[in-house]
Short mmCIF file of C-alpha atoms in Angstrom, two decimals:
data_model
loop_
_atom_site.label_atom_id
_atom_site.label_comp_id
_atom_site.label_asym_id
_atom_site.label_seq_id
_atom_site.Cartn_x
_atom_site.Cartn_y
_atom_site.Cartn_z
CA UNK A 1 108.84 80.74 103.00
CA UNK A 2 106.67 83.32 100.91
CA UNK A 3 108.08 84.47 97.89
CA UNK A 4 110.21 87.47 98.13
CA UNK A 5 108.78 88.92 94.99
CA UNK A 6 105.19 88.40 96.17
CA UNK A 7 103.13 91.28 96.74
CA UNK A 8 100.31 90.54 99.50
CA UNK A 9 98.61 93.52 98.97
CA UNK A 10 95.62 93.10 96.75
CA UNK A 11 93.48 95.63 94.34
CA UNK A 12 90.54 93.72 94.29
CA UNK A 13 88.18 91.50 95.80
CA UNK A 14 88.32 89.22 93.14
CA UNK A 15 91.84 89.34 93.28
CA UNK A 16 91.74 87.72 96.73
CA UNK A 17 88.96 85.20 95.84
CA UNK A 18 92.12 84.25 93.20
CA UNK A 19 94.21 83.93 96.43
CA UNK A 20 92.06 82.02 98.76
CA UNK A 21 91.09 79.66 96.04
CA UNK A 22 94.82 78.86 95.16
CA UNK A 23 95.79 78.79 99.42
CA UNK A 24 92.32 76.59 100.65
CA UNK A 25 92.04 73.03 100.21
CA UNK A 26 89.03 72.40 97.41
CA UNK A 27 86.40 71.68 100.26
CA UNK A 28 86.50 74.73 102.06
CA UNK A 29 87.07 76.97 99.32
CA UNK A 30 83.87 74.98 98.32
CA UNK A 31 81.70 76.03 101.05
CA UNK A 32 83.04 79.68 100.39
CA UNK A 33 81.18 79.81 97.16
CA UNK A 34 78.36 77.30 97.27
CA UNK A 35 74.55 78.58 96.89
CA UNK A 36 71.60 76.68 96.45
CA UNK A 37 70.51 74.54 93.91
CA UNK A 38 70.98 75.92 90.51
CA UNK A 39 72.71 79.39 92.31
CA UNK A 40 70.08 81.71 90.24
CA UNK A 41 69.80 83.94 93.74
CA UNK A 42 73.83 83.34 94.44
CA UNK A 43 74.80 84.74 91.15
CA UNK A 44 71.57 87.46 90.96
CA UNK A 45 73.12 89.00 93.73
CA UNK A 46 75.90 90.14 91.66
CA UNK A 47 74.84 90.60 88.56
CA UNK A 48 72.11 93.31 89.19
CA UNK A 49 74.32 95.49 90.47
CA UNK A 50 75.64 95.36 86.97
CA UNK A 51 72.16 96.69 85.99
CA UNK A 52 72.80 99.79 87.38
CA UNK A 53 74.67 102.92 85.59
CA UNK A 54 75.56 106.06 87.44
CA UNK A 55 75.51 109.36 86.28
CA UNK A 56 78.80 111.51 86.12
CA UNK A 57 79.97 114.39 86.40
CA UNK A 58 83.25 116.19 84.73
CA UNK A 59 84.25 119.77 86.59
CA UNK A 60 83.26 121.04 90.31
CA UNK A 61 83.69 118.05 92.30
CA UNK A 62 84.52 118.01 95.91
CA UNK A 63 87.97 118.09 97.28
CA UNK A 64 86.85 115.84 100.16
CA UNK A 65 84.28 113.24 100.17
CA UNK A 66 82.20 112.26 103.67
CA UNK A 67 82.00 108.61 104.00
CA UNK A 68 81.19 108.26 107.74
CA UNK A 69 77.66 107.55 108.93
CA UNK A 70 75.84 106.08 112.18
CA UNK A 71 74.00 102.22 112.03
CA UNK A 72 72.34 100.46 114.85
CA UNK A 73 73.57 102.99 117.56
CA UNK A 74 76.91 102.95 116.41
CA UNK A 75 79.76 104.98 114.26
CA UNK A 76 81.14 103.61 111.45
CA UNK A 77 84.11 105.46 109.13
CA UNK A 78 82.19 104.06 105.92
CA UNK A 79 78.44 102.49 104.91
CA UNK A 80 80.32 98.91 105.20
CA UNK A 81 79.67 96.30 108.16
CA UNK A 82 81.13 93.07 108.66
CA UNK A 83 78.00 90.50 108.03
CA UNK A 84 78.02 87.77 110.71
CA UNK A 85 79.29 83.94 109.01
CA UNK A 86 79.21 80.74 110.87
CA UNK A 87 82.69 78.84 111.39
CA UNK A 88 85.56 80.70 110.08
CA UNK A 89 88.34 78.05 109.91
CA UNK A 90 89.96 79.26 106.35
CA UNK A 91 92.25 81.11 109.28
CA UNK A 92 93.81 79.89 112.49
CA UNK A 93 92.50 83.37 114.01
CA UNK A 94 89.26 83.66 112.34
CA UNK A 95 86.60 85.69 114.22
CA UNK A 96 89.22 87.61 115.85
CA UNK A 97 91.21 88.71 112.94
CA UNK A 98 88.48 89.69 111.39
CA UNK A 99 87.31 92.02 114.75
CA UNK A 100 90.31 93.31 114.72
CA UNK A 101 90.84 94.38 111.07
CA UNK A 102 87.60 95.68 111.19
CA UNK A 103 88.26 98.16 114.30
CA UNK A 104 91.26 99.23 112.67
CA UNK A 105 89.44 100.43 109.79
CA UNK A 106 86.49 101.85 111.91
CA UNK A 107 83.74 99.41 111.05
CA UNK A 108 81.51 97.65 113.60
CA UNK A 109 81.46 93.52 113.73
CA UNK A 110 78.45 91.22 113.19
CA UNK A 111 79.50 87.85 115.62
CA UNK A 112 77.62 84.80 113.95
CA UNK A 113 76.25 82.41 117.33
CA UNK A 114 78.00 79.55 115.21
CA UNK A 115 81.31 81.57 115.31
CA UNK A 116 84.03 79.70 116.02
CA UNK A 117 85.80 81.87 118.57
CA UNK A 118 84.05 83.12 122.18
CA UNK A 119 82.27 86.03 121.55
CA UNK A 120 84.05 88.01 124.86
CA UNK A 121 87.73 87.43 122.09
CA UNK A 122 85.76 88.84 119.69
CA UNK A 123 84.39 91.80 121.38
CA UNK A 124 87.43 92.82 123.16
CA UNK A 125 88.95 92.85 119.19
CA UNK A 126 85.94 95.03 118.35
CA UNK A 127 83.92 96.62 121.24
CA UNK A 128 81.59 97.43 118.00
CA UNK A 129 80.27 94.18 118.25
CA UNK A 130 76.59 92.71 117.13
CA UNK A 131 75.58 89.60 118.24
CA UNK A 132 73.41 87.10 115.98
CA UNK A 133 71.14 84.81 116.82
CA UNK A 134 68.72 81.86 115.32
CA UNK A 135 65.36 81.14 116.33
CA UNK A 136 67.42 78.01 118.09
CA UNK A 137 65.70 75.53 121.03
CA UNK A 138 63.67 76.89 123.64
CA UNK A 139 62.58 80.17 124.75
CA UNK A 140 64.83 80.28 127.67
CA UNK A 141 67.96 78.79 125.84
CA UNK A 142 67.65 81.88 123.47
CA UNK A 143 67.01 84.54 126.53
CA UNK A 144 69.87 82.77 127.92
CA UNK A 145 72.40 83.64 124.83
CA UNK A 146 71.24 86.74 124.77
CA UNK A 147 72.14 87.34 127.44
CA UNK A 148 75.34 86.21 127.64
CA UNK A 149 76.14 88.38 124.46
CA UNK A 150 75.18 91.33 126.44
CA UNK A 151 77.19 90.38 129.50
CA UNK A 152 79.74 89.94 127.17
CA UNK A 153 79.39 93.91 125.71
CA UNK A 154 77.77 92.95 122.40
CA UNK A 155 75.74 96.14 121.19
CA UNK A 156 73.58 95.31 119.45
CA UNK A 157 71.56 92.12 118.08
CA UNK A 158 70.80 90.45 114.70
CA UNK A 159 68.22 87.86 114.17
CA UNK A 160 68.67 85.99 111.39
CA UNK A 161 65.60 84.54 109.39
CA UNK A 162 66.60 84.53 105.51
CA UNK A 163 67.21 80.18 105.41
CA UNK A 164 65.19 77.92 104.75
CA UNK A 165 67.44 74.88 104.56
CA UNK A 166 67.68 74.70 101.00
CA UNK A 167 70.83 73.82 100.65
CA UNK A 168 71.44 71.11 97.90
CA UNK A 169 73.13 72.19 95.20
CA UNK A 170 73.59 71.20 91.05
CA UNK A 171 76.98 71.33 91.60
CA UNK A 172 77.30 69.39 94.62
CA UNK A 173 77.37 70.21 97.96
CA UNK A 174 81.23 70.67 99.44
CA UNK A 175 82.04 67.84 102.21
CA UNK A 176 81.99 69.48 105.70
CA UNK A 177 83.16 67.22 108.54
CA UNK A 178 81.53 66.95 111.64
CA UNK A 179 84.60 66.88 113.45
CA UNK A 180 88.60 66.63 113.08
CA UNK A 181 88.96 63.24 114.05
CA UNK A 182 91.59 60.31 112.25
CA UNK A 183 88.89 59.93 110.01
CA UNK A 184 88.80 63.01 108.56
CA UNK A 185 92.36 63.77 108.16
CA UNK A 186 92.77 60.27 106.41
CA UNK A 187 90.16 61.41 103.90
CA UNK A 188 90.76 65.06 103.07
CA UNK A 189 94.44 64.94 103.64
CA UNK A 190 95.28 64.77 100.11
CA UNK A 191 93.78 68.04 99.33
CA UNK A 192 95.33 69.39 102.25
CA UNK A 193 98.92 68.71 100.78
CA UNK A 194 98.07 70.27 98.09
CA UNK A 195 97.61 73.57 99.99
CA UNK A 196 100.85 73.50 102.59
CA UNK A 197 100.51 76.77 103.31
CA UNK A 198 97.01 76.81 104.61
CA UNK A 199 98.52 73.82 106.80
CA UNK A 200 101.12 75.42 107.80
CA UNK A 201 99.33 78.57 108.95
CA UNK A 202 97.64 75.66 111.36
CA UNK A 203 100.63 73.98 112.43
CA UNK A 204 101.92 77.27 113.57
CA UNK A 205 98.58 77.78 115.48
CA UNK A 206 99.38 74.93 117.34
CA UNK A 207 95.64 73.83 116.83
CA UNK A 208 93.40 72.20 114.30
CA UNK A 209 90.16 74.29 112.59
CA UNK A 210 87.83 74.33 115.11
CA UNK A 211 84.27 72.87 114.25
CA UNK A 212 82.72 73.85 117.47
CA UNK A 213 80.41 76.71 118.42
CA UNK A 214 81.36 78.24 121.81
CA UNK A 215 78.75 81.05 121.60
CA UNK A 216 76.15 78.87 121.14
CA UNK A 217 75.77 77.03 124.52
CA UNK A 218 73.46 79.31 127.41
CA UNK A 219 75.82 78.39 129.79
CA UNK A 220 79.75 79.57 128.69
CA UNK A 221 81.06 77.09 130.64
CA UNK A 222 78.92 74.14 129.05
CA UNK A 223 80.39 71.85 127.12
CA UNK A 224 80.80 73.52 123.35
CA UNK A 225 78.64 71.80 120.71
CA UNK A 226 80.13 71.34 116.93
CA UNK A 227 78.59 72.87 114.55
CA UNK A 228 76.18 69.84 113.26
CA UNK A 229 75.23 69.53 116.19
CA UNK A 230 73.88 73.03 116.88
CA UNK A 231 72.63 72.87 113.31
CA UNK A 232 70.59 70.05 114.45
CA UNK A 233 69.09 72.20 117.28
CA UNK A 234 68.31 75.13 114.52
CA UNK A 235 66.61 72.86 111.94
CA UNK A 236 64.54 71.13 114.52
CA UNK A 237 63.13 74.37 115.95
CA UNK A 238 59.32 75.56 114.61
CA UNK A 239 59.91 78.83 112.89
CA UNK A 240 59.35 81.70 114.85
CA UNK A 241 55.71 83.92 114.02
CA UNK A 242 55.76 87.26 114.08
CA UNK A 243 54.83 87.40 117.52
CA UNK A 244 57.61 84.99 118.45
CA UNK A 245 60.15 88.07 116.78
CA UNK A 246 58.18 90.16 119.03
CA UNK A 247 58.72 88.46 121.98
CA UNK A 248 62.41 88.46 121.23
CA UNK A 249 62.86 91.85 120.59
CA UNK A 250 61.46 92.11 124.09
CA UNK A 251 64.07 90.11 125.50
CA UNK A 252 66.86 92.86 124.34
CA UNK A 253 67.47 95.69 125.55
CA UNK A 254 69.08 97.89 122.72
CA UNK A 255 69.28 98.07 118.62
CA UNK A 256 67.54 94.99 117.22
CA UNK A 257 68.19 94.11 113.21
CA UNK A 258 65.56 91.39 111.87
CA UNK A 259 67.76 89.94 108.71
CA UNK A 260 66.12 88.87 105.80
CA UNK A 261 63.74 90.88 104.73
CA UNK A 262 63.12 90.34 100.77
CA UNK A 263 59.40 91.92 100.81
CA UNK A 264 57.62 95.31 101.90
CA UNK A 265 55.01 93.81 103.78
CA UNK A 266 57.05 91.38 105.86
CA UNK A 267 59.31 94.64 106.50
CA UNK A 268 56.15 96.54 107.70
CA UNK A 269 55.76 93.14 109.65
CA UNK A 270 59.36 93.75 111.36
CA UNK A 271 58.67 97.42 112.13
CA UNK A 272 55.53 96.51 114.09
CA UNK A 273 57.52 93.48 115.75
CA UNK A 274 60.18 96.40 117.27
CA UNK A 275 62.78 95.96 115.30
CA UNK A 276 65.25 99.29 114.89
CA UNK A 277 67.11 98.16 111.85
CA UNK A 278 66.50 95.41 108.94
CA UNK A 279 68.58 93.90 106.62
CA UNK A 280 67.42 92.84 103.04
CA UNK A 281 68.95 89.64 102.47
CA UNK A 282 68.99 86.12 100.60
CA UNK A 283 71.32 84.99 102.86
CA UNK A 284 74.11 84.77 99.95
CA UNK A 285 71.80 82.85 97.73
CA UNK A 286 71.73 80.10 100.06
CA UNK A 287 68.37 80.57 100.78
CA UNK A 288 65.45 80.07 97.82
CA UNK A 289 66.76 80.24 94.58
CA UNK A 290 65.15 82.13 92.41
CA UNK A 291 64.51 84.73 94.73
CA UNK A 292 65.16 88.08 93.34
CA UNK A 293 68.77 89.79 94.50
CA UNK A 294 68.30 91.91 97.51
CA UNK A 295 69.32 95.35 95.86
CA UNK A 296 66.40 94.81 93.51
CA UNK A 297 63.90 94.49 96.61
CA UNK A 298 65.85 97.68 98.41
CA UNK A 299 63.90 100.16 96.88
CA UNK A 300 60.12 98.68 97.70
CA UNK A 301 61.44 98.05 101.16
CA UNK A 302 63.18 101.26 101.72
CA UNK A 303 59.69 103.11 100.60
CA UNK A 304 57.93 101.15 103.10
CA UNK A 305 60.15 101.40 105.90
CA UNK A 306 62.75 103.51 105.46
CA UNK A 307 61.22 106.49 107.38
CA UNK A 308 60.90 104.13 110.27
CA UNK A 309 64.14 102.11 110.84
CA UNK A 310 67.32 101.67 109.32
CA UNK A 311 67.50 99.39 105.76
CA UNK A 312 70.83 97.78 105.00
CA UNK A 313 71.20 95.41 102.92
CA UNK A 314 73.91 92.58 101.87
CA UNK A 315 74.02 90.24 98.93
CA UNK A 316 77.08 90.46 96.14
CA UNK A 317 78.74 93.29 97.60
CA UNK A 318 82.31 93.25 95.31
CA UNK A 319 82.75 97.30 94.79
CA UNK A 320 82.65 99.70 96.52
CA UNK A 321 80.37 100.79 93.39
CA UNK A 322 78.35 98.63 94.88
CA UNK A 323 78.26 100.00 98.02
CA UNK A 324 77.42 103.65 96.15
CA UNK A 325 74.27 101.65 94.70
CA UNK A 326 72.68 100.53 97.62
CA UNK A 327 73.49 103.92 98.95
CA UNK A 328 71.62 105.46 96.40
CA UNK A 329 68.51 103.62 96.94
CA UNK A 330 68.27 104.02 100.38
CA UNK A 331 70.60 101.50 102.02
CA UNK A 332 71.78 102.80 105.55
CA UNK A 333 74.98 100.45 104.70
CA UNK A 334 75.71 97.46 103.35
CA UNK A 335 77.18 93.99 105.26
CA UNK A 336 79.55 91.63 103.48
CA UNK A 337 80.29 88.29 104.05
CA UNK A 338 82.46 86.47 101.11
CA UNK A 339 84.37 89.43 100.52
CA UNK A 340 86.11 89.44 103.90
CA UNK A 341 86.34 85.85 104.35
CA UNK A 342 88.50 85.74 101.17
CA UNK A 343 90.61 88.40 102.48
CA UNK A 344 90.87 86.21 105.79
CA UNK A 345 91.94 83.31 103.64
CA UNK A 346 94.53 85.42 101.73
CA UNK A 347 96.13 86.96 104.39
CA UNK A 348 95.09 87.19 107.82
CA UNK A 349 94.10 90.50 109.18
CA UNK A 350 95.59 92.40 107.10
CA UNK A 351 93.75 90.90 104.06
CA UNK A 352 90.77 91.54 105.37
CA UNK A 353 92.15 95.30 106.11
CA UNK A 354 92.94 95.00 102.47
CA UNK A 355 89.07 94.30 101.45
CA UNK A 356 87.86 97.43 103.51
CA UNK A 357 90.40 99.45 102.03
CA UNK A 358 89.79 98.11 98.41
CA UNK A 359 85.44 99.17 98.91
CA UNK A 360 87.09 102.75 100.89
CA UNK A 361 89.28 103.40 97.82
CA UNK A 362 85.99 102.38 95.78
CA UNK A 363 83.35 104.38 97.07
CA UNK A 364 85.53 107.60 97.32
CA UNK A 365 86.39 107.38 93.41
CA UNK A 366 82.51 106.73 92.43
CA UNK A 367 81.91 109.79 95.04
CA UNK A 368 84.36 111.89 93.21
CA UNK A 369 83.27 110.70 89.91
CA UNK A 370 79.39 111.79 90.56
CA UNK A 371 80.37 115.04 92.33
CA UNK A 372 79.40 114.12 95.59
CA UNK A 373 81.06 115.58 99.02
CA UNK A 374 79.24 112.96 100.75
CA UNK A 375 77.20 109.66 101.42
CA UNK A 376 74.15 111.16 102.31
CA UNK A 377 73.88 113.18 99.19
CA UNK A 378 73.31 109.78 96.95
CA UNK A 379 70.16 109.55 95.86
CA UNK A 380 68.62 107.33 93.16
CA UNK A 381 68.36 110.31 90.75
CA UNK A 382 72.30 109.73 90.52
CA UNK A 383 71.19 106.17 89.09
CA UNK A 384 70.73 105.08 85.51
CA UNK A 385 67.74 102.41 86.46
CA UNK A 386 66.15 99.76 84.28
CA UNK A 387 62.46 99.97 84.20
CA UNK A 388 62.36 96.25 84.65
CA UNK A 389 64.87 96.24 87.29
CA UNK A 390 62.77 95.68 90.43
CA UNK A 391 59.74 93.12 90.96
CA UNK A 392 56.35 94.07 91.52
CA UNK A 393 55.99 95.36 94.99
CA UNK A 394 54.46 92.28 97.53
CA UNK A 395 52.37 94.22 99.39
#
C-alpha cells in the first residue's frame, strides 16, 4: 500500500532517478547508469551542457511560446523524442507504457529491435513509431526485420552505429542474467526483497521481466531469442562500410536516421549514404570513453549537414534547458533515453508523462526567459559559448 502522504508527481528528472534508485533492485538500477570504463563520455554528456549560458531578456516577452516542430516525417508537440533502449524490465509494461505516455504527450517513439515487447503492442500505443535496427546477421535477416517493422506500421527507421563493445567499466559492470531461471532468483533474490515494491509491480503482472527480444527474430512467429543471445548475433557481425549503410537505406522505403554520428565528415559520409535524418550520439557514454559529449560535436556537424538532413542529437538530456541548447545550435530535437526509463521505474506511464512534462514546463520557462515566441527562433547568438567548448572540426 503506497503511502497516503506520498506525492507521485515529480519536479525533476533527478528527482525520479532518486525514485527509481530507491524502487529497483541494485543490479538493474546498475545497468541504468553504467558507462564505459572510467565514464569520462557518460558524465561529459552532462556536464557540457553546463558550459553553456543563455542570454536573457527582462520586458517584451511573448505571451505564448511555439514548441511544436516536424522530425523524420512526423509531428511532434515539442523538440523531444523518445530514444530507442534495449530491454525495459524496470516495469511490467515497459515498451508499451512508454508508447503510450509518449502519444499522450504528442511525441513520436523510437522501438529498440532488443525491446522487450512486440513491436505491433508498441505501435498500436504510438502509431508514431521508429523502428531501430543493428547491423545484425545476414543481409536477408536484416531486410527481413525491416520489413516486418513496416508491416507492422513503424514510420520510420533508425540504424544504430555509435557501440563499439566497450563496455567494461572501473566501477564494475552490473550482473545481467541471461535468463529468469531458479538460478537466478536464488542469487539476486536478496536484493529483490529489498525492493518489494518493484516485485510486487511483477507479481501483479502475473509475469517475470522478460529477457527476450521478440522484434528481433525475421520471422514473428520464430522462436524469440534472449537478449545474449541476439547480442551474440550483433557482436559477431563485420561492421557495416559505408556502402553496406547504403545498401540499407535502400532496403527502406521512408525516413532513414543513421545514429551516431560524432564527426563532420562521417556525417557528410551519412548524407551521401541516403540517410534523411542523423543523430549525434555516444550512445550514453557507453561507447568510447573519452569521446567528446555529443552537444559539443552538434555545431561542426550541424554546419556540415544541417542544410541537408535533419541533426538531432541525444546524450545527457536532464532540462529542458538542455533541450533549448541543442536547439540553439542547430538540433532538429533531441532523444532521451535515461530520463524516461527513470520515470518508467518511478511510476509507470504516468512517470514517464511526468518526464515530458518536467522538459515541456522547462523549455517554455527558458523560452520565456530569452524572449522567444518560438523554437525556431533559437539560435546560437542566444548562447553564452566557451571558446574552447567544441573540438577541432574532423574533417
Amino acid at each position: 500500500m503506497e503511502n497516503p502522504w506520498f506525492n507521485p508527481w515529480f519536479e525533476s528528472i533527478a528527482v525520479a532517478q532518486k525514485r527509481a534508485k530507491r524502487r529497483l533492485p541494485k543490479s538493474v538500477y546498475g545497468a541504468l547508469i553504467a558507462g564505459s570504463e572510467r565514464g569520462l563520455t557518460m558524465n561529459d554528456n552532462m556536464s557540457a551542457f553546463d558550459e553553456l549560458g543563455v542570454r536573457p531578456v527582462t520586458a517584451g516577452q511573448s505571451a505564448s511560446r511555439d514548441m511544436a516542430t516536424e522530425v523524420m516525417g512526423q509531428p511532434i508537440s515539442m523538440p523531444v523524442l523518445i530514444s530507442p533502449t534495449g530491454v525495459q524490465a524496470v516495469h511490467p509494461d515497459g515498451e508499451v507504457a512508454v508508447a503510450r505516455a509518449a502519444a499522450a504527450r504528442g511525441v513520436a517513439m523510437g522501438l529498440s529491435s532488443f525491446a522487450s515487447k512486440p513491436m505491433a503492442e508498441v505501435i498500436d500505443a504510438n502509431p508514431q513509431t521508429f523502428f531501430q535496427i543493428y547491423w545484425a546477421g545476414g543481409r536477408d535477416e536484416m531486410v527481413a526485420r525491416l520489413a516486418r517493422a513496416k508491416e507492422a506500421g513503424a514510420v520510420g527507421a533508425i540504424l544504430t552505429l555509435d557501440w563499439s563493445f566497450v563496455h567494461s567499466r572501473d566501477w564494475g559492470s552490473p550482473p545481467i542474467p541471461a535468463s529468469i531461471d531458479l538460478m537466478t532468483m536464488l542469487r539476486h533474490g536478496p536484493e529483490v526483497a529489498l525492493r518489494p515494491r518493484w516485485l510486487l509491480d511483477w507479481v501483479r503482472s502475473g509475469a517475470l521481466p522478460a529477457l527476450g527480444v521478440p522484434n528481433f527474430p525475421t520471422d514473428p512467429s520464430a522462436p524469440v531469442p534472449g537478449f545474449f543471445e541476439a547480442y551474440g548475433v550483433w557482436m559477431g557481425t563485420p561492421p557495416p562500410t559505408w556502402d553496406d549503410i547504403a545498401w540499407l537505406r535502400e532496403q527502406w522505403d521512408g525516413p532513414f536516421m543513421v545514429k551516431g554520428i560524432a564527426r563532420a565528415d562521417e556525417a557528410r559520409r551519412a548524407v551521401d549514404a541516403g540517410a534523411t535524418a542523423i543523430s549525434v550520439s555516444t550512445h550514453g557514454g557507453n561507447n568510447l570513453d573519452g569521446a567528446p559529449a555529443p552537444i559539443r560535436v552538434l555545431p561542426e556537424v550541424v554546419a556540415a549537414v544541417g542544410d541537408q538532413v535533419e541533426v538531432l542529437m541525444d546524450g545527457g538530456i536532464r532540462r529542458g534547458s538542455d533541450v533549448v541548447k541543442a536547439v540553439a545550435l542547430g538540433a532538429k530535437a533531441v532523444l532521451i533515453g535515461r530520463a524516461y526509463l527513470w520515470g518508467l521505474a518511478a511510476n509507470g506511464q504516468a512517470g514517464v508523462e511526468n518526464v515530458l512534462d518536467v522538459l515541456r514546463m522547462g523549455i517554455d520557462s527558458y523560452l520565456l526567459g530569452m524572449g522567444k515566441s518560438s523554437i525556431a527562433e533559437l539560435s546560437p547568438d542566444d548562447l553564452v559559448i566557451p571558446d574552447d567548448f567544441s573540438p577541432p572540426p574532423a574533417d
